[in-house]
Amino acid sequence: LAGSLSLTAVYGLSCSLGVFSLGSAIGNLIDRSPRLLAARTSLVMQNGLVSVCAVIVCLILSGLVTAQAAAAFEAAKALVVATALLAQLASVALKICVSKDWIVAICGSDKELLATATAHLRRIDLSCQVLAPLLFGMVTTFVSPLASAITVACWNLVSMCVEWTLLGHIYASVPRLAEKNQPAEAAQQDADVLVEDANDDAAPAAAPAAAPAADSRLRTRIVGQIRDQVAGWQLYFRQPVFCAGLALSSLYLTVLGFDNVTTGYVYSQAVPAAVLSGCLAVSAVFGLLGTLLFPALRSRFGLLSSGQTGFVLQALSLLPCVLSVFAPGSPFDLTAAPPVQQINVTQPQFTELMLFTFDVGGAAGGNGTDGSGGDRPSSYASVALLLAGIVVSRTGLWLADLSITQLFLETVPERERGRVYGVQESLNQLLDLAKFGLVAALPLVTQFGLLVCLSYAAICCGGCLHLLQIFRSRSRSRTDSADSRSLTKRLLTACCPSSAASLPVNPPLQSPMYLDTIPTDGAV
């Protein structure tokens, strides 16, 4: 695998396509399943498959499966991608179960508690994102990659048992988790399946004419699955907050984060690995700051205002990234001819996991001796501005993410949560795929500036979509308020004309549950 990025690329593409294609179906299955069963099944599949994937990697690293045995080696690589893909799908299911459904049932109608719990979950997530790579990176560096793979396998098995127990304890402690409203159409589909199965059992076993009927039933079920997928997307776009969901998805169409694309670019600018690791740690601190600000801003200014503040903060913080395209030391040059050279992976534990498709100028003979992979630029001003903007923008990113997540948690009905969140995951992966498509179309380091500008435009579009959500919500609030006043006045006119005459023409607006950004001291 050394020197090749094909496995990394295939894995990323497979996961994105898998989640995009099956996100709605996963959510629909969660909606139709008991909460504890869905969560535990997702947990076992996720941790178990990660352990299996780690065991296969152990076989490769230990030399039991080598490149000389071509068939076995290719089969091992295919199994790694397949198990990782299934584990990713199970991870999406577990995320929907716990952080999108269970948390709402546990908090009930207490919106303050829901906001605080959501922020706590995100802090735990951010902390794990920092500590896990640090821990396993230390094991890989100071012991061996084989020891790291064994640690991953054992850790997932042990944590699976702990999480299994904790899920059961939480489920038993909160009676509301046992109460779940199943969608009416899902119940009807289950009944139809039971009827079909009963008819199959009652049919003659050896009837030759049964084959066409079986094919017809198979086609019917396939068509039914396709209709479920379409219905899930239609349901998503019927939600009153779908514009906010589109705004959240736009944050995935960006290279302005510490993903494999940006990391590859930073290494090409001869930035030491230690510096990049420090930036990752500081960015996590700024992300945690966003989770700390969210409950306070939500209580003071409202949910939608908090989300818009997050988008504004992110846009302002990322301005240095746009300036970095034109700063001293920037390799941005659209007239440069593509270099004909191969990527030399000098640090497999970092670059093979992080580089994606850049043709790195100077990487084949990089003179960096401190963990960097490219020639030193004339100035570090450009890459410094890029890293500074990305680090500081984490506060606005997580503030916007938490606000939109809370908005969905408060508004999506219980019977529709799985499908709606499944479609949201599909949208996220679709735009993530679009990002890698842009990278494939603009693979040169000299073209990275275009990716930065397109990413900034996508984030600004997200802010505009969130602003559109605010306008739509205010318009809906005014319409609902006017309809309510009209109905009240007609009823009072019929029952008591004198009381109806004393009603004010324009009473103050009352904001609904999620619309706490509308002023309540003015007339319509």
Coordinates of N, CA, C and O in Angstrom, one line a residue, residues 56-179:
I56 N -8.3 -7.6 9.6 CA -7.8 -7.8 8.2 C -6.5 -6.9 8.0 O -5.5 -7.4 7.4
V57 N -6.5 -5.7 8.6 CA -5.3 -4.9 8.5 C -4.1 -5.5 9.2 O -3.0 -5.5 8.8
C58 N -4.4 -6.2 10.3 CA -3.4 -6.9 11.1 C -2.8 -8.0 10.2 O -1.6 -8.2 10.3
L59 N -3.6 -8.7 9.5 CA -3.1 -9.8 8.7 C -2.2 -9.3 7.6 O -1.2 -9.9 7.2
I60 N -2.5 -8.1 7.1 CA -1.7 -7.5 6.0 C -0.4 -7.0 6.6 O 0.7 -7.3 6.1
L61 N -0.4 -6.3 7.8 CA 0.8 -5.8 8.4 C 1.7 -6.8 9.0 O 2.9 -6.6 9.0
S62 N 1.1 -8.0 9.4 CA 1.9 -9.1 9.9 C 2.6 -9.9 8.9 O 3.4 -10.8 9.2
G63 N 2.3 -9.6 7.6 CA 2.9 -10.4 6.5 C 2.2 -11.7 6.1 O 2.6 -12.4 5.2
L64 N 1.1 -12.0 6.8 CA 0.3 -13.2 6.4 C -0.3 -13.1 5.1 O -0.6 -14.1 4.4
V65 N -0.7 -11.8 4.7 CA -1.3 -11.5 3.4 C -0.3 -10.5 2.8 O -0.2 -9.4 3.3
T66 N 0.3 -10.9 1.7 CA 1.3 -10.0 1.0 C 0.9 -9.7 -0.4 O 0.0 -10.4 -1.0
A67 N 1.6 -8.7 -1.0 CA 1.3 -8.3 -2.3 C 1.7 -9.4 -3.3 O 1.3 -9.4 -4.5
Q68 N 2.6 -10.3 -2.9 CA 3.0 -11.4 -3.8 C 1.9 -12.4 -4.1 O 1.8 -12.9 -5.2
A69 N 1.0 -12.6 -3.1 CA -0.2 -13.4 -3.3 C -1.3 -12.4 -3.8 O -2.1 -11.9 -3.0
A70 N -1.3 -12.2 -5.1 CA -2.1 -11.1 -5.6 C -3.6 -11.3 -5.3 O -4.3 -10.3 -4.9
A71 N -4.1 -12.5 -5.5 CA -5.5 -12.7 -5.3 C -5.9 -12.4 -3.8 O -6.9 -11.8 -3.6
A72 N -5.2 -13.0 -2.9 CA -5.5 -12.8 -1.5 C -5.3 -11.3 -1.1 O -6.1 -10.8 -0.3
F73 N -4.3 -10.7 -1.7 CA -4.1 -9.3 -1.3 C -5.2 -8.4 -1.8 O -5.7 -7.5 -1.1
E74 N -5.7 -8.6 -3.0 CA -6.8 -7.8 -3.6 C -8.1 -8.1 -2.8 O -8.9 -7.2 -2.6
A75 N -8.3 -9.4 -2.4 CA -9.4 -9.7 -1.6 C -9.4 -9.1 -0.3 O -10.4 -8.6 0.2
A76 N -8.2 -9.0 0.3 CA -8.1 -8.3 1.6 C -8.4 -6.8 1.5 O -9.1 -6.3 2.4
K77 N -7.9 -6.2 0.5 CA -8.3 -4.8 0.3 C -9.7 -4.6 0.0 O -10.3 -3.6 0.6
A78 N -10.4 -5.5 -0.7 CA -11.8 -5.3 -1.0 C -12.6 -5.5 0.3 O -13.6 -4.8 0.6
L79 N -12.1 -6.5 1.2 CA -12.8 -6.7 2.5 C -12.7 -5.5 3.4 O -13.6 -5.1 4.1
V80 N -11.5 -4.8 3.3 CA -11.3 -3.6 4.2 C -12.3 -2.5 3.8 O -12.9 -1.9 4.6
V81 N -12.4 -2.3 2.5 CA -13.3 -1.3 2.0 C -14.8 -1.6 2.3 O -15.5 -0.8 2.8
A82 N -15.1 -2.9 2.1 CA -16.5 -3.3 2.3 C -16.9 -3.2 3.8 O -18.0 -2.7 4.1
T83 N -16.0 -3.7 4.7 CA -16.4 -3.7 6.1 C -16.4 -2.2 6.6 O -17.2 -1.9 7.5
A84 N -15.4 -1.4 6.1 CA -15.4 0.0 6.5 C -16.7 0.7 6.1 O -17.2 1.6 6.8
L85 N -17.1 0.4 4.9 CA -18.4 1.0 4.4 C -19.6 0.6 5.2 O -20.4 1.5 5.6
L86 N -19.7 -0.7 5.5 CA -20.8 -1.1 6.4 C -20.7 -0.5 7.8 O -21.8 -0.2 8.4
A87 N -19.5 -0.4 8.3 CA -19.4 0.2 9.6 C -19.8 1.7 9.6 O -20.4 2.2 10.5
Q88 N -19.5 2.4 8.4 CA -19.9 3.8 8.3 C -21.4 3.9 8.3 O -22.0 4.8 8.9
L89 N -22.1 3.0 7.6 CA -23.5 3.0 7.5 C -24.1 2.8 8.9 O -25.1 3.4 9.3
A90 N -23.5 1.8 9.6 CA -24.0 1.6 11.0 C -23.7 2.8 11.9 O -24.5 3.0 12.8
S91 N -22.6 3.5 11.7 CA -22.3 4.6 12.5 C -23.4 5.7 12.2 O -23.8 6.4 13.2
V92 N -23.8 5.9 11.0 CA -24.9 6.9 10.7 C -26.2 6.5 11.4 O -26.9 7.3 12.0
A93 N -26.5 5.2 11.4 CA -27.7 4.7 12.1 C -27.6 5.0 13.6 O -28.6 5.5 14.2
L94 N -26.5 4.7 14.2 CA -26.3 4.9 15.6 C -26.4 6.4 15.9 O -27.0 6.8 17.0
K95 N -25.8 7.2 15.1 CA -25.9 8.7 15.3 C -27.4 9.2 15.3 O -27.8 10.0 16.1
I96 N -28.1 8.7 14.3 CA -29.5 9.1 14.2 C -30.3 8.6 15.5 O -31.1 9.3 16.0
C97 N -30.0 7.4 15.9 CA -30.8 6.8 17.0 C -30.5 7.6 18.3 O -31.5 8.0 19.0
V98 N -29.3 7.8 18.6 CA -28.9 8.4 19.9 C -29.0 9.9 19.9 O -29.7 10.5 20.7
S99 N -28.3 10.6 19.0 CA -28.2 12.0 19.1 C -29.3 12.8 18.4 O -29.4 14.0 18.5
K100 N -30.2 12.1 17.6 CA -31.3 12.7 17.0 C -32.6 12.3 17.5 O -33.6 13.0 17.3
D101 N -32.7 11.1 18.1 CA -34.0 10.6 18.6 C -34.1 10.4 20.1 O -34.9 11.0 20.8
W102 N -33.1 9.7 20.6 CA -33.1 9.4 22.1 C -33.0 10.7 22.9 O -33.7 10.8 23.9
I103 N -32.2 11.6 22.4 CA -31.9 12.8 23.2 C -33.2 13.6 23.3 O -33.5 14.3 24.4
V104 N -34.0 13.6 22.3 CA -35.3 14.4 22.3 C -36.3 13.7 23.3 O -37.0 14.4 24.0
A105 N -36.3 12.4 23.2 CA -37.2 11.7 24.1 C -36.8 11.9 25.6 O -37.7 12.0 26.5
I106 N -35.5 11.9 25.8 CA -35.0 12.0 27.2 C -35.3 13.4 27.7 O -35.8 13.6 28.9
C107 N -35.1 14.5 26.9 CA -35.3 15.8 27.4 C -36.7 16.3 27.4 O -37.1 17.2 28.1
G108 N -37.6 15.6 26.6 CA -39.0 16.0 26.6 C -39.2 17.3 26.0 O -38.6 17.7 25.0
S109 N -40.0 18.1 26.6 CA -40.4 19.5 26.1 C -39.5 20.6 26.7 O -39.7 21.7 26.4
D110 N -38.4 20.2 27.5 CA -37.5 21.2 28.0 C -36.5 21.5 27.0 O -35.5 20.8 26.8
K111 N -36.7 22.7 26.3 CA -35.8 23.1 25.3 C -34.4 23.5 25.8 O -33.4 23.3 25.1
E112 N -34.4 24.1 27.0 CA -33.1 24.5 27.6 C -32.3 23.2 27.8 O -31.1 23.2 27.6
L113 N -32.9 22.2 28.4 CA -32.2 21.0 28.7 C -31.7 20.3 27.4 O -30.6 19.8 27.3
L114 N -32.5 20.4 26.3 CA -32.2 19.8 25.0 C -31.0 20.5 24.5 O -30.0 19.9 23.9
A115 N -30.9 21.9 24.5 CA -29.8 22.6 24.0 C -28.5 22.3 24.8 O -27.5 22.1 24.2
T116 N -28.6 22.2 26.1 CA -27.5 21.9 26.9 C -27.0 20.5 26.6 O -25.7 20.2 26.5
A117 N -27.9 19.5 26.5 CA -27.5 18.1 26.2 C -26.8 18.0 24.9 O -25.8 17.3 24.7
T118 N -27.4 18.7 23.9 CA -26.8 18.7 22.5 C -25.4 19.2 22.5 O -24.5 18.7 21.9
A119 N -25.2 20.3 23.2 CA -23.9 20.9 23.3 C -22.9 20.0 24.0 O -21.7 19.8 23.6
H120 N -23.4 19.3 25.1 CA -22.5 18.3 25.8 C -22.1 17.2 24.9 O -20.9 16.8 24.9
L121 N -23.0 16.7 24.1 CA -22.7 15.6 23.1 C -21.6 16.1 22.1 O -20.7 15.3 21.8
R122 N -21.8 17.3 21.7 CA -20.8 17.8 20.7 C -19.4 18.0 21.3 O -18.4 17.7 20.6
R123 N -19.4 18.4 22.6 CA -18.1 18.5 23.2 C -17.4 17.2 23.4 O -16.2 17.0 23.2
I124 N -18.2 16.2 23.7 CA -17.6 14.8 23.8 C -17.1 14.4 22.5 O -16.0 13.8 22.4
D125 N -17.9 14.6 21.4 CA -17.5 14.3 20.1 C -16.2 15.0 19.7 O -15.2 14.3 19.1
L126 N -16.1 16.3 19.9 CA -14.8 17.0 19.6 C -13.6 16.5 20.4 O -12.5 16.4 19.9
S127 N -13.9 16.2 21.7 CA -12.8 15.7 22.5 C -12.2 14.4 22.0 O -11.0 14.1 21.9
C128 N -13.2 13.5 21.6 CA -12.8 12.2 21.0 C -12.0 12.4 19.7 O -11.1 11.6 19.4
Q129 N -12.4 13.3 18.9 CA -11.8 13.6 17.6 C -10.3 14.0 17.8 O -9.5 13.8 16.9
V130 N -10.0 14.6 18.9 CA -8.7 15.1 19.2 C -7.9 14.0 19.9 O -6.7 13.7 19.5
L131 N -8.5 13.3 20.9 CA -7.8 12.3 21.7 C -7.5 11.0 20.9 O -6.4 10.4 21.1
A132 N -8.5 10.6 20.1 CA -8.3 9.3 19.5 C -7.2 9.3 18.5 O -6.3 8.4 18.6
P133 N -7.0 10.2 17.6 CA -5.9 10.2 16.7 C -4.6 10.4 17.4 O -3.5 9.8 17.1
L134 N -4.6 11.2 18.5 CA -3.4 11.4 19.3 C -2.9 10.0 19.9 O -1.8 9.6 19.9
L135 N -3.9 9.3 20.5 CA -3.5 8.1 21.2 C -3.0 7.0 20.2 O -1.9 6.4 20.4
F136 N -3.8 6.8 19.1 CA -3.4 5.8 18.2 C -2.2 6.2 17.4 O -1.4 5.4 16.9
G137 N -2.0 7.5 17.2 CA -0.8 8.0 16.5 C 0.5 7.7 17.4 O 1.5 7.3 16.8
M138 N 0.3 7.9 18.7 CA 1.5 7.6 19.6 C 1.8 6.1 19.6 O 3.0 5.7 19.5
V139 N 0.7 5.2 19.6 CA 1.0 3.8 19.5 C 1.7 3.4 18.2 O 2.6 2.6 18.2
T140 N 1.2 4.0 17.1 CA 1.8 3.7 15.8 C 3.3 4.2 15.7 O 4.1 3.5 15.2
T141 N 3.6 5.4 16.3 CA 4.9 5.9 16.2 C 5.9 5.2 17.1 O 7.0 4.9 16.7
F142 N 5.5 5.0 18.4 CA 6.4 4.5 19.4 C 6.4 3.0 19.5 O 7.3 2.4 20.1
V143 N 5.4 2.3 19.0 CA 5.3 0.9 19.1 C 5.4 0.3 17.7 O 6.5 0.0 17.2
S144 N 4.3 0.2 17.0 CA 4.3 -0.3 15.6 C 2.9 -0.1 15.0 O 1.9 -0.1 15.8
P145 N 2.7 0.0 13.7 CA 1.4 0.0 13.1 C 0.6 -1.2 13.4 O -0.7 -1.1 13.6
L146 N 1.2 -2.4 13.5 CA 0.5 -3.6 13.9 C -0.1 -3.5 15.3 O -1.3 -3.9 15.5
A147 N 0.6 -2.9 16.2 CA 0.1 -2.8 17.6 C -1.1 -1.8 17.6 O -2.0 -2.0 18.3
S148 N -1.0 -0.8 16.7 CA -2.1 0.2 16.6 C -3.4 -0.5 16.1 O -4.5 -0.3 16.6
A149 N -3.2 -1.4 15.1 CA -4.4 -2.1 14.6 C -5.0 -3.0 15.6 O -6.2 -3.1 15.7
I150 N -4.1 -3.7 16.3 CA -4.6 -4.6 17.4 C -5.4 -3.8 18.5 O -6.4 -4.2 19.0
T151 N -4.8 -2.6 18.8 CA -5.5 -1.8 19.8 C -6.8 -1.3 19.4 O -7.8 -1.3 20.1
V152 N -7.0 -1.0 18.1 CA -8.3 -0.6 17.5 C -9.3 -1.7 17.6 O -10.4 -1.5 18.1
A153 N -8.9 -2.9 17.3 CA -9.8 -4.1 17.3 C -10.2 -4.3 18.8 O -11.4 -4.5 19.0
C154 N -9.3 -4.3 19.7 CA -9.7 -4.6 21.1 C -10.5 -3.5 21.7 O -11.5 -3.8 22.4
W155 N -10.1 -2.3 21.4 CA -10.9 -1.1 22.0 C -12.3 -1.2 21.5 O -13.2 -0.9 22.3
N156 N -12.6 -1.5 20.3 CA -14.0 -1.5 19.8 C -14.8 -2.6 20.4 O -16.0 -2.4 20.7
L157 N -14.2 -3.7 20.6 CA -14.9 -4.8 21.3 C -15.2 -4.5 22.7 O -16.3 -4.7 23.2
V158 N -14.3 -3.9 23.4 CA -14.5 -3.6 24.8 C -15.5 -2.5 25.0 O -16.5 -2.5 25.8
S159 N -15.4 -1.4 24.1 CA -16.3 -0.3 24.2 C -17.7 -0.7 23.8 O -18.7 -0.2 24.3
M160 N -17.8 -1.7 22.9 CA -19.1 -2.2 22.5 C -19.9 -2.8 23.7 O -21.1 -2.5 23.9
C161 N -19.2 -3.5 24.5 CA -19.8 -4.1 25.7 C -20.3 -3.0 26.7 O -21.4 -3.1 27.2
V162 N -19.4 -2.0 26.9 CA -19.7 -0.9 27.8 C -20.9 -0.2 27.3 O -21.9 0.1 28.0
E163 N -20.9 0.2 26.0 CA -22.0 1.0 25.4 C -23.3 0.2 25.4 O -24.4 0.7 25.6
W164 N -23.2 -1.1 25.1 CA -24.4 -2.0 25.2 C -25.1 -1.9 26.6 O -26.3 -1.7 26.7
T165 N -24.3 -2.0 27.6 CA -24.8 -1.9 29.0 C -25.4 -0.5 29.3 O -26.5 -0.4 29.8
L166 N -24.7 0.5 28.8 CA -25.2 1.9 29.1 C -26.5 2.2 28.4 O -27.4 2.8 28.9
L167 N -26.6 1.7 27.1 CA -27.8 1.9 26.4 C -29.0 1.2 27.1 O -30.1 1.8 27.2
G168 N -28.8 0.0 27.6 CA -29.9 -0.7 28.3 C -30.2 0.1 29.6 O -31.4 0.2 29.9
H169 N -29.2 0.6 30.3 CA -29.5 1.3 31.6 C -30.3 2.6 31.3 O -31.3 2.9 32.0
I170 N -29.9 3.3 30.2 CA -30.6 4.6 29.9 C -32.1 4.3 29.5 O -33.0 4.9 29.9
Y171 N -32.2 3.2 28.7 CA -33.5 2.8 28.2 C -34.5 2.5 29.4 O -35.7 2.8 29.4
A172 N -33.9 1.8 30.3 CA -34.7 1.4 31.5 C -35.0 2.6 32.4 O -36.0 2.6 33.1
S173 N -34.1 3.6 32.4 CA -34.3 4.7 33.3 C -35.3 5.8 32.8 O -35.8 6.6 33.6
V174 N -35.5 5.8 31.5 CA -36.4 6.8 30.9 C -37.6 6.0 30.2 O -37.5 5.5 29.1
P175 N -38.7 6.0 30.9 CA -39.9 5.2 30.3 C -40.3 5.8 29.0 O -40.9 5.1 28.2
R176 N -40.1 7.1 28.7 CA -40.5 7.7 27.4 C -39.9 7.0 26.2 O -40.4 7.0 25.1
L177 N -38.7 6.4 26.4 CA -38.0 5.8 25.3 C -38.8 4.6 24.8 O -38.6 4.2 23.6
A178 N -39.5 4.0 25.6 CA -40.3 2.8 25.2 C -41.6 3.2 24.4 O -42.2 2.3 23.8
E179 N -41.9 4.4 24.4 CA -43.1 4.9 23.7 C -42.6 5.5 22.4 O -41.9 6.5 22.4

